[in-house]
GROMACS .gro file of C-alpha atoms in nm:
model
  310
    1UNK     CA    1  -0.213   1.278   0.516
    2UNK     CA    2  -0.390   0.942   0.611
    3UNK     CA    3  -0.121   0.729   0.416
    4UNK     CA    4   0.185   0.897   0.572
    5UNK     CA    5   0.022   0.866   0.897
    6UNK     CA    6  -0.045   0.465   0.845
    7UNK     CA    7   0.356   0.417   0.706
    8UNK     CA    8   0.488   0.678   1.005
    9UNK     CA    9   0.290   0.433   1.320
   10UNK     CA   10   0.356   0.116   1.127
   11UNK     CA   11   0.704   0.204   1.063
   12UNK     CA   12   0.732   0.367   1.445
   13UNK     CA   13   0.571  -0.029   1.600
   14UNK     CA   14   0.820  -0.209   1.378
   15UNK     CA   15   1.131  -0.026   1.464
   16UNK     CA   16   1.141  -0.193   1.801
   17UNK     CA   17   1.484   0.014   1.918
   18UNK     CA   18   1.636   0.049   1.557
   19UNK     CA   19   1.695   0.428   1.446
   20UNK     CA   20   1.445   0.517   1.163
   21UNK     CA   21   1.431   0.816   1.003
   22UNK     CA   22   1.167   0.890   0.711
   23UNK     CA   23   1.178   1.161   0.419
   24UNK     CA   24   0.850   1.175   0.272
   25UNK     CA   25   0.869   1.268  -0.092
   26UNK     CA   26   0.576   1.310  -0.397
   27UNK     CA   27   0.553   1.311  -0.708
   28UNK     CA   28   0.434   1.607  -0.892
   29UNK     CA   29   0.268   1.476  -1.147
   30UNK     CA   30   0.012   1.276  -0.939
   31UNK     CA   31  -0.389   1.432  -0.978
   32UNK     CA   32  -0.462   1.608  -0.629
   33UNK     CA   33  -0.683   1.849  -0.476
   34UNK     CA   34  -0.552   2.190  -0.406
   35UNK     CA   35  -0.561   2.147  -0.048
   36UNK     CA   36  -0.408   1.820  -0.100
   37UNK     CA   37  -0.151   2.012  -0.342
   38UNK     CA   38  -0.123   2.293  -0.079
   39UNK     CA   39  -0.006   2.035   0.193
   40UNK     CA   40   0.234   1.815   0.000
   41UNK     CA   41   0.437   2.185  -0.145
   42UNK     CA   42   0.468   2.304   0.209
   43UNK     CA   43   0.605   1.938   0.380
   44UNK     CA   44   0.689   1.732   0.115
   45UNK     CA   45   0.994   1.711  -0.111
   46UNK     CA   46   1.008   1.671  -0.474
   47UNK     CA   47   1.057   1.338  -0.604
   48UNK     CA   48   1.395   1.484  -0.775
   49UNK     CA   49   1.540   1.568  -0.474
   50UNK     CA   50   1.635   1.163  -0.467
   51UNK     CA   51   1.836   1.126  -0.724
   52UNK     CA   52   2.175   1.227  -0.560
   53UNK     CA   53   2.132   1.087  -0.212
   54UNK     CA   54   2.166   0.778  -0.038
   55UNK     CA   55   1.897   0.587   0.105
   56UNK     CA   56   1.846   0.253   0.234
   57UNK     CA   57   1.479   0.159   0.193
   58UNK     CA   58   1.223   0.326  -0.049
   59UNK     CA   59   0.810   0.259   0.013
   60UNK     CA   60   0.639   0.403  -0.231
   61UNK     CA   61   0.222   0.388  -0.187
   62UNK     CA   62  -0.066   0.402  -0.452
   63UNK     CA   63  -0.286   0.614  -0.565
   64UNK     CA   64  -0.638   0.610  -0.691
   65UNK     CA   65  -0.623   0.535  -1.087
   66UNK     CA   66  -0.733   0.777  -1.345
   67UNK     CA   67  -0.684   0.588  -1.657
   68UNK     CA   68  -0.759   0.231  -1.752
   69UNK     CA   69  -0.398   0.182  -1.895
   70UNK     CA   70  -0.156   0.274  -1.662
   71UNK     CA   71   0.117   0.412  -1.888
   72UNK     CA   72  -0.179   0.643  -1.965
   73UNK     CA   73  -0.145   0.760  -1.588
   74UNK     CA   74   0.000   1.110  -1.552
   75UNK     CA   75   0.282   0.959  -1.327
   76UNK     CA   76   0.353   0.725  -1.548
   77UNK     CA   77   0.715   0.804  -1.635
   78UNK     CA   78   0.818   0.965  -1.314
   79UNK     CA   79   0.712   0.654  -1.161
   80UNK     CA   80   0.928   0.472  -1.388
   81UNK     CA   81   1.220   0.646  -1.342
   82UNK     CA   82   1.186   0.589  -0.970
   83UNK     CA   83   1.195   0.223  -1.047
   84UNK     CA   84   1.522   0.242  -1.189
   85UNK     CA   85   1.663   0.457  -0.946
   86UNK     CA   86   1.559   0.207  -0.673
   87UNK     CA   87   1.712  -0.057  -0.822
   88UNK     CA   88   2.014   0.058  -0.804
   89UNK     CA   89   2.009   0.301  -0.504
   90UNK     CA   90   1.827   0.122  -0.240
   91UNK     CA   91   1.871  -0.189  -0.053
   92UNK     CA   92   1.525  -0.234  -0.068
   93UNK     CA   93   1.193  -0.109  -0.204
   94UNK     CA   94   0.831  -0.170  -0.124
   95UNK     CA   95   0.546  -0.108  -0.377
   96UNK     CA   96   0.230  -0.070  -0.245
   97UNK     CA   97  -0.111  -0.148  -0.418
   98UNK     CA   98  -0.121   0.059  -0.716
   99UNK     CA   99   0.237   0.123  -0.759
  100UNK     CA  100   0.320  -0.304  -0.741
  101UNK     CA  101   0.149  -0.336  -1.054
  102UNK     CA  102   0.285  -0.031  -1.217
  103UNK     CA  103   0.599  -0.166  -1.135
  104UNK     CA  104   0.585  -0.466  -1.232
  105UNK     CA  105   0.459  -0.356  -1.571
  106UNK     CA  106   0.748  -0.129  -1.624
  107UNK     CA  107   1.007  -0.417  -1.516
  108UNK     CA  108   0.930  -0.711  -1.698
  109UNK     CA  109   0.594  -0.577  -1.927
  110UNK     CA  110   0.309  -0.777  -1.690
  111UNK     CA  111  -0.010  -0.628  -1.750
  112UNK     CA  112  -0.249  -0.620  -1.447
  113UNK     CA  113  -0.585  -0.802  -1.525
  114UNK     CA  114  -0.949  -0.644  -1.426
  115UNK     CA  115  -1.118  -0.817  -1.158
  116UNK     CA  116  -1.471  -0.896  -1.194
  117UNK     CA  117  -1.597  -0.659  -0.855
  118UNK     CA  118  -1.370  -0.482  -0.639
  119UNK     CA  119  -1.190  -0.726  -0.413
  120UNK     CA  120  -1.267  -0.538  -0.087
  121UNK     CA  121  -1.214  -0.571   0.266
  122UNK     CA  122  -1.017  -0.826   0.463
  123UNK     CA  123  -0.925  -1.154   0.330
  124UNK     CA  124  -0.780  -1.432   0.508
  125UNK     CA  125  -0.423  -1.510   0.326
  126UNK     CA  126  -0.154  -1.785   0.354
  127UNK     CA  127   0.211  -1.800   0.443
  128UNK     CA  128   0.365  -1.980   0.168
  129UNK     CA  129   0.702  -1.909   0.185
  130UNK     CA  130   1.001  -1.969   0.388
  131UNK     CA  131   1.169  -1.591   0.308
  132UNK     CA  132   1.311  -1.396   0.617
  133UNK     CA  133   1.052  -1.103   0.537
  134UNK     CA  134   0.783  -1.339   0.667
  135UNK     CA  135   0.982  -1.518   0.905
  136UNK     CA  136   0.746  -1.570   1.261
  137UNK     CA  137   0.451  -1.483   1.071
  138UNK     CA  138   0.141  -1.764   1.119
  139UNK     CA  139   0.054  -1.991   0.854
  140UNK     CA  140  -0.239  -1.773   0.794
  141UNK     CA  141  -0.373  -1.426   0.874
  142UNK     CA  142  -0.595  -1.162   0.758
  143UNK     CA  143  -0.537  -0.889   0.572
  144UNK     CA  144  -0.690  -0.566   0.424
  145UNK     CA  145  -0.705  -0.558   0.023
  146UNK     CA  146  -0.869  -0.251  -0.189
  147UNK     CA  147  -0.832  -0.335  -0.534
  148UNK     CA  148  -1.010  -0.359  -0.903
  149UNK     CA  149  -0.720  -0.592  -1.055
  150UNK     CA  150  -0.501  -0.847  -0.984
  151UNK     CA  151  -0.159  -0.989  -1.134
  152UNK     CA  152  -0.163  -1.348  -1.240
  153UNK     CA  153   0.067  -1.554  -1.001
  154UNK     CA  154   0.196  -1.829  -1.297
  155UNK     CA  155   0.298  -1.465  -1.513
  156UNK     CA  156   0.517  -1.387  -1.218
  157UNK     CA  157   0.623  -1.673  -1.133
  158UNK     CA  158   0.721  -1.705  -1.526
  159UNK     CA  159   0.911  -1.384  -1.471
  160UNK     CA  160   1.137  -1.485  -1.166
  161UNK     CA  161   0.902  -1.340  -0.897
  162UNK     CA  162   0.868  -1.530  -0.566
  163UNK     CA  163   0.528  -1.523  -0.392
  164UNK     CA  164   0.530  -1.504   0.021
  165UNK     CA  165   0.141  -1.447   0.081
  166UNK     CA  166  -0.158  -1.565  -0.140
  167UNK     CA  167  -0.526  -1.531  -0.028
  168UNK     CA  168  -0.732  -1.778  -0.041
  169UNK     CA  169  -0.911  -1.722  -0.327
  170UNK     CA  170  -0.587  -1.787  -0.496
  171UNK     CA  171  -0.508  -1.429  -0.582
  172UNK     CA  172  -0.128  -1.299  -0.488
  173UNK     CA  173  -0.087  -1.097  -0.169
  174UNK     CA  174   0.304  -1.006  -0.141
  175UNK     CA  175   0.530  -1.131  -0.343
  176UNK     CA  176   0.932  -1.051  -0.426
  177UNK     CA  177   1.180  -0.974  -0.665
  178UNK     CA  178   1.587  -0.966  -0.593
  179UNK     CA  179   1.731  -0.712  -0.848
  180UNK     CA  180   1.999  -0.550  -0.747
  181UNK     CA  181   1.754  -0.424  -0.494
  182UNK     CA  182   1.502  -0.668  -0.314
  183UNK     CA  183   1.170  -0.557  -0.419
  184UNK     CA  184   0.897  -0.583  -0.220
  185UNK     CA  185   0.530  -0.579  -0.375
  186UNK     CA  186   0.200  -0.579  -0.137
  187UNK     CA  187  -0.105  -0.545  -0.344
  188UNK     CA  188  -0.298  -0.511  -0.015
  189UNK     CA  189  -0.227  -0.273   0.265
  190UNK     CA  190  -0.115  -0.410   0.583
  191UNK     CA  191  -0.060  -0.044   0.666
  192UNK     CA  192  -0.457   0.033   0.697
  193UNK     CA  193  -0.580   0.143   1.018
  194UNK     CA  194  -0.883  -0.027   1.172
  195UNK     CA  195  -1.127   0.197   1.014
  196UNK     CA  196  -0.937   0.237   0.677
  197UNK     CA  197  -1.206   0.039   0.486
  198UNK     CA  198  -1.464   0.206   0.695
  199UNK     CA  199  -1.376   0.572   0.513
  200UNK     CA  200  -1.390   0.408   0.168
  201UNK     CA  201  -1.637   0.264   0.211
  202UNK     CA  202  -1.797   0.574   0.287
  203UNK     CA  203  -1.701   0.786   0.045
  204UNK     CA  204  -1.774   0.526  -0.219
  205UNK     CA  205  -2.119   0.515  -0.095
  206UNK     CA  206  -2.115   0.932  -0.152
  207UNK     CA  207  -2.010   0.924  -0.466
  208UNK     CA  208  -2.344   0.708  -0.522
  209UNK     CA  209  -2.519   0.950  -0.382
  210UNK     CA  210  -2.402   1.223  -0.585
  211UNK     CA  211  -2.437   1.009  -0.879
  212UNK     CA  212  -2.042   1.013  -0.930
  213UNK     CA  213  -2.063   0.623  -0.987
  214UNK     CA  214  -2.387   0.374  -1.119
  215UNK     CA  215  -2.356   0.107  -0.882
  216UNK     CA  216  -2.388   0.113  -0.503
  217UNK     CA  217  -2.078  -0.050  -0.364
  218UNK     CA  218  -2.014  -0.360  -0.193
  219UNK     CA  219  -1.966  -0.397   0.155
  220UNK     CA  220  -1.592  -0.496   0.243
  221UNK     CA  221  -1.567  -0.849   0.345
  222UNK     CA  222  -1.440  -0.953   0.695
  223UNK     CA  223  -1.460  -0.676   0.862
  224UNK     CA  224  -1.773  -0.586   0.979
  225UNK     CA  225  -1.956  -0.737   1.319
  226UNK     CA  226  -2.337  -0.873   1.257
  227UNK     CA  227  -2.478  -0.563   1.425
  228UNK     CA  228  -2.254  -0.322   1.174
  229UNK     CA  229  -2.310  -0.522   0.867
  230UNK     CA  230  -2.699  -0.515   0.969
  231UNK     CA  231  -2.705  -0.127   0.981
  232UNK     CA  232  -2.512  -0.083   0.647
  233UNK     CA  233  -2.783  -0.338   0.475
  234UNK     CA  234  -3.035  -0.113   0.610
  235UNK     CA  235  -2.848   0.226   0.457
  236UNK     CA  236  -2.794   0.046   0.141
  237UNK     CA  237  -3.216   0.015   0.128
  238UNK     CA  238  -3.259   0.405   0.186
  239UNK     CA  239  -2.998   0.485  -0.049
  240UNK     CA  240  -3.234   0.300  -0.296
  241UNK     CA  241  -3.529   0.489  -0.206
  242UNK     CA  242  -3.360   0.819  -0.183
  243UNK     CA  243  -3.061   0.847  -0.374
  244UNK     CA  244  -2.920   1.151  -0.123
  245UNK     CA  245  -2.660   1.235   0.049
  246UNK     CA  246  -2.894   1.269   0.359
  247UNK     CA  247  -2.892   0.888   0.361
  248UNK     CA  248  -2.483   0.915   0.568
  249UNK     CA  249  -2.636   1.166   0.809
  250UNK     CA  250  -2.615   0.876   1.113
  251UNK     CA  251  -2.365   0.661   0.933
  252UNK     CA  252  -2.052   0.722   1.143
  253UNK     CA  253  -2.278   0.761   1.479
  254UNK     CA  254  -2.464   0.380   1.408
  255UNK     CA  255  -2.097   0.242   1.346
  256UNK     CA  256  -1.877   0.230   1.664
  257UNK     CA  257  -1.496   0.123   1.580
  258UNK     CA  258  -1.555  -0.198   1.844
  259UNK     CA  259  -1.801  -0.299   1.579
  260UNK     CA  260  -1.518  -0.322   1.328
  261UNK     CA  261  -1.222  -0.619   1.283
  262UNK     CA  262  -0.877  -0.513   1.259
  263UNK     CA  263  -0.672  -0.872   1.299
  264UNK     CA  264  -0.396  -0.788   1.078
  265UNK     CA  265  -0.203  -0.528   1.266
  266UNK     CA  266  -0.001  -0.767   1.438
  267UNK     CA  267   0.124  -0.941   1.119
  268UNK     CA  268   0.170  -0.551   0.957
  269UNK     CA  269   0.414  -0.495   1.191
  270UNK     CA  270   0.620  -0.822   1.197
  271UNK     CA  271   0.644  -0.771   0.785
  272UNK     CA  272   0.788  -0.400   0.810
  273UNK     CA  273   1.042  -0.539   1.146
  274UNK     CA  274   1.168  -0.807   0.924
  275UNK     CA  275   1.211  -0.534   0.659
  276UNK     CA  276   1.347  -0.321   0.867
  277UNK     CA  277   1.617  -0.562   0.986
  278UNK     CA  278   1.685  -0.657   0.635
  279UNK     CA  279   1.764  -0.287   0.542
  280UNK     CA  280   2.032  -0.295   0.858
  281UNK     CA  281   2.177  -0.615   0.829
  282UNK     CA  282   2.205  -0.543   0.427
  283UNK     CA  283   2.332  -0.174   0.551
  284UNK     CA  284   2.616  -0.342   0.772
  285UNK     CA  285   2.744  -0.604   0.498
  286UNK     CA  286   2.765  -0.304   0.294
  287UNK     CA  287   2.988  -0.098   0.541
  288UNK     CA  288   3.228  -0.365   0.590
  289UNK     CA  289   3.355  -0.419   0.211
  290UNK     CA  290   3.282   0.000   0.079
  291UNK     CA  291   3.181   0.288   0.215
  292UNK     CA  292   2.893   0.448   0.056
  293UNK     CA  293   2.903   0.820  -0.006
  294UNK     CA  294   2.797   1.056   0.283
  295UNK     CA  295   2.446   1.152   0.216
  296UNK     CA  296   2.392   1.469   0.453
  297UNK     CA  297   2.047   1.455   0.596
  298UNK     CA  298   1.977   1.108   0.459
  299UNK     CA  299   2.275   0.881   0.638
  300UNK     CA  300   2.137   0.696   0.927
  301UNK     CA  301   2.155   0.386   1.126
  302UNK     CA  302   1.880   0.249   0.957
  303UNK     CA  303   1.691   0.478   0.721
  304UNK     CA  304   1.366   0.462   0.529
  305UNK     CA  305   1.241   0.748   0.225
  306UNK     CA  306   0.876   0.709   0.145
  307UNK     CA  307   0.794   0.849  -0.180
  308UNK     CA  308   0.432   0.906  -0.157
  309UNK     CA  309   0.209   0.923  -0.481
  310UNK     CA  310  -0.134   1.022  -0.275
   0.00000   0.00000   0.00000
């Protein structure tokens, strides 16, 4: 519900007068809750519903990893085939996070690489590029990343991919690929809302609690004021002394959202308008040399399907 929330307002900001319309889809196969389950069967349509319409832009998001390998993820080859349908039914796709590296792996074989701590929180990144997807953006910004692994820029640059954003560190941010579809891969998630990293955070800290993980977590970088990172050093203590769940009993109430930095909205929506123009320009040059078929529900001025695997 959160991530088709985020894509829904981001998409809304960015659409600055242009018709958008979104489907959200899921794939089945994806490990959820049963309340979770409950919620995607009632609004959601099945991934295979797809296949025989026309779309112009896919975004497909993450989800949290089950296996180390991720053709050992249950998703695996549904996300696969979506892919290759994208590639050749879309005008564009965006894979988010999780599904970038899959992706990638499935396309030209790179395997993602395990980072030595979760890179967490927001991280200030560089414009590097001269591509119209970050055309107007600054020559640096800041932007939310939630990740154990990385890709290796020189293996996709070895590969024919194109990197737009890099942090700092050096580690890829958004990068591109022109098949017959323009792929678009953001291994961060300039979709987050301000207190995003705030609610994993939290529930990361639960699951240390309850003794779901050994280590406490790290606190996301760039993001927290002085006072708020103050209070969460001082939780962090407790939860040493008494591993309990008792320890989050004042957590949200000692963190007020002013206490938290959310820069990267404004670059989050210039990304997703410059996509969204690409999809209608691209849409337009397509209408003046063949009509596509008529796709029913799906044919708009400028239509989006998100394909969500959370």
């Amino acid at each position: 519900e959160a991530t088709e929330r985020q894509f829904q307002t981001l998409l809304s900001e960015a659409a600055e007068g242009m018709s958008v319309q979104l489907a959200f889809l899921a794939i089945p196969q994806v490990p959820r809750s049963l309340e979770t389950k409950r919620r995607i069967d009632s609004l959601y349509l099945s991934i295979d519903a797809l296949w025989d319409q026309d779309v112009d832009g896919l975004i497909v998001s993450g989800a949290e990893p089950v296996a180390p390998n991720l053709m050992d993820e249950p998703f695996w080859e549904s996300l696969a085939q979506l892919v290759d349908w994208a590639q050749h039914n879309t005008y564009s796709s965006v894979w988010s996070c999780l599904a970038a590296q899959a992706a990638v792996l499935h396309i030209d074989g790179i395997p993602r690489r395990r980072l030595g701590d979760k890179l967490f929180g927001v991280f200030e990144c560089a414009n590097i590029s001269e591509h119209h997807l970050t055309s107007g953006s600054p020559d640096s910004f800041g932007m939310p990343h939630s990740r154990w692994n990385d890709i290796p820029e020189n293996e996709l640059s070895a590969c024919g991919y194109g990197v737009l954003t890099r942090l700092k560190n050096g580690l890829v941010d958004t990068f591109v690929k022109k098949c017959k579809s323009l792929f678009v891969f953001c291994q961060g998630h300039p979709e987050y809302e301000p207190a995003s990293l705030l609610l994993e955070y939290r529930r990361d800290i639960r699951r240390y609690l309850r003794g779901e993980r050994e280590t406490y977590p790290s606190m996301p970088e760039g993001y927290f004021d002085q006072h708020a990172a103050a209070t969460l050093s001082e939780l962090r203590v407790q939860a040493f002394a008494n591993r309990s769940e008792q320890c989050l009993s004042n957590f949200s109430a000692s963190l007020q959202p002013a206490r938290i930095r959310s820069t990267w909205r404004p670059q989050a929506v210039r990304f997703y308008r410059n996509w969204l123009h690409y999809l209608s320009e691209r849409k337009a040059m397509r209408a003046h040399t063949r009509p596509r078929r008529a796709a029913a529900e799906y044919s708009f001025k400028s239509s989006a399907a998100a394909a969500s695997a959370v």
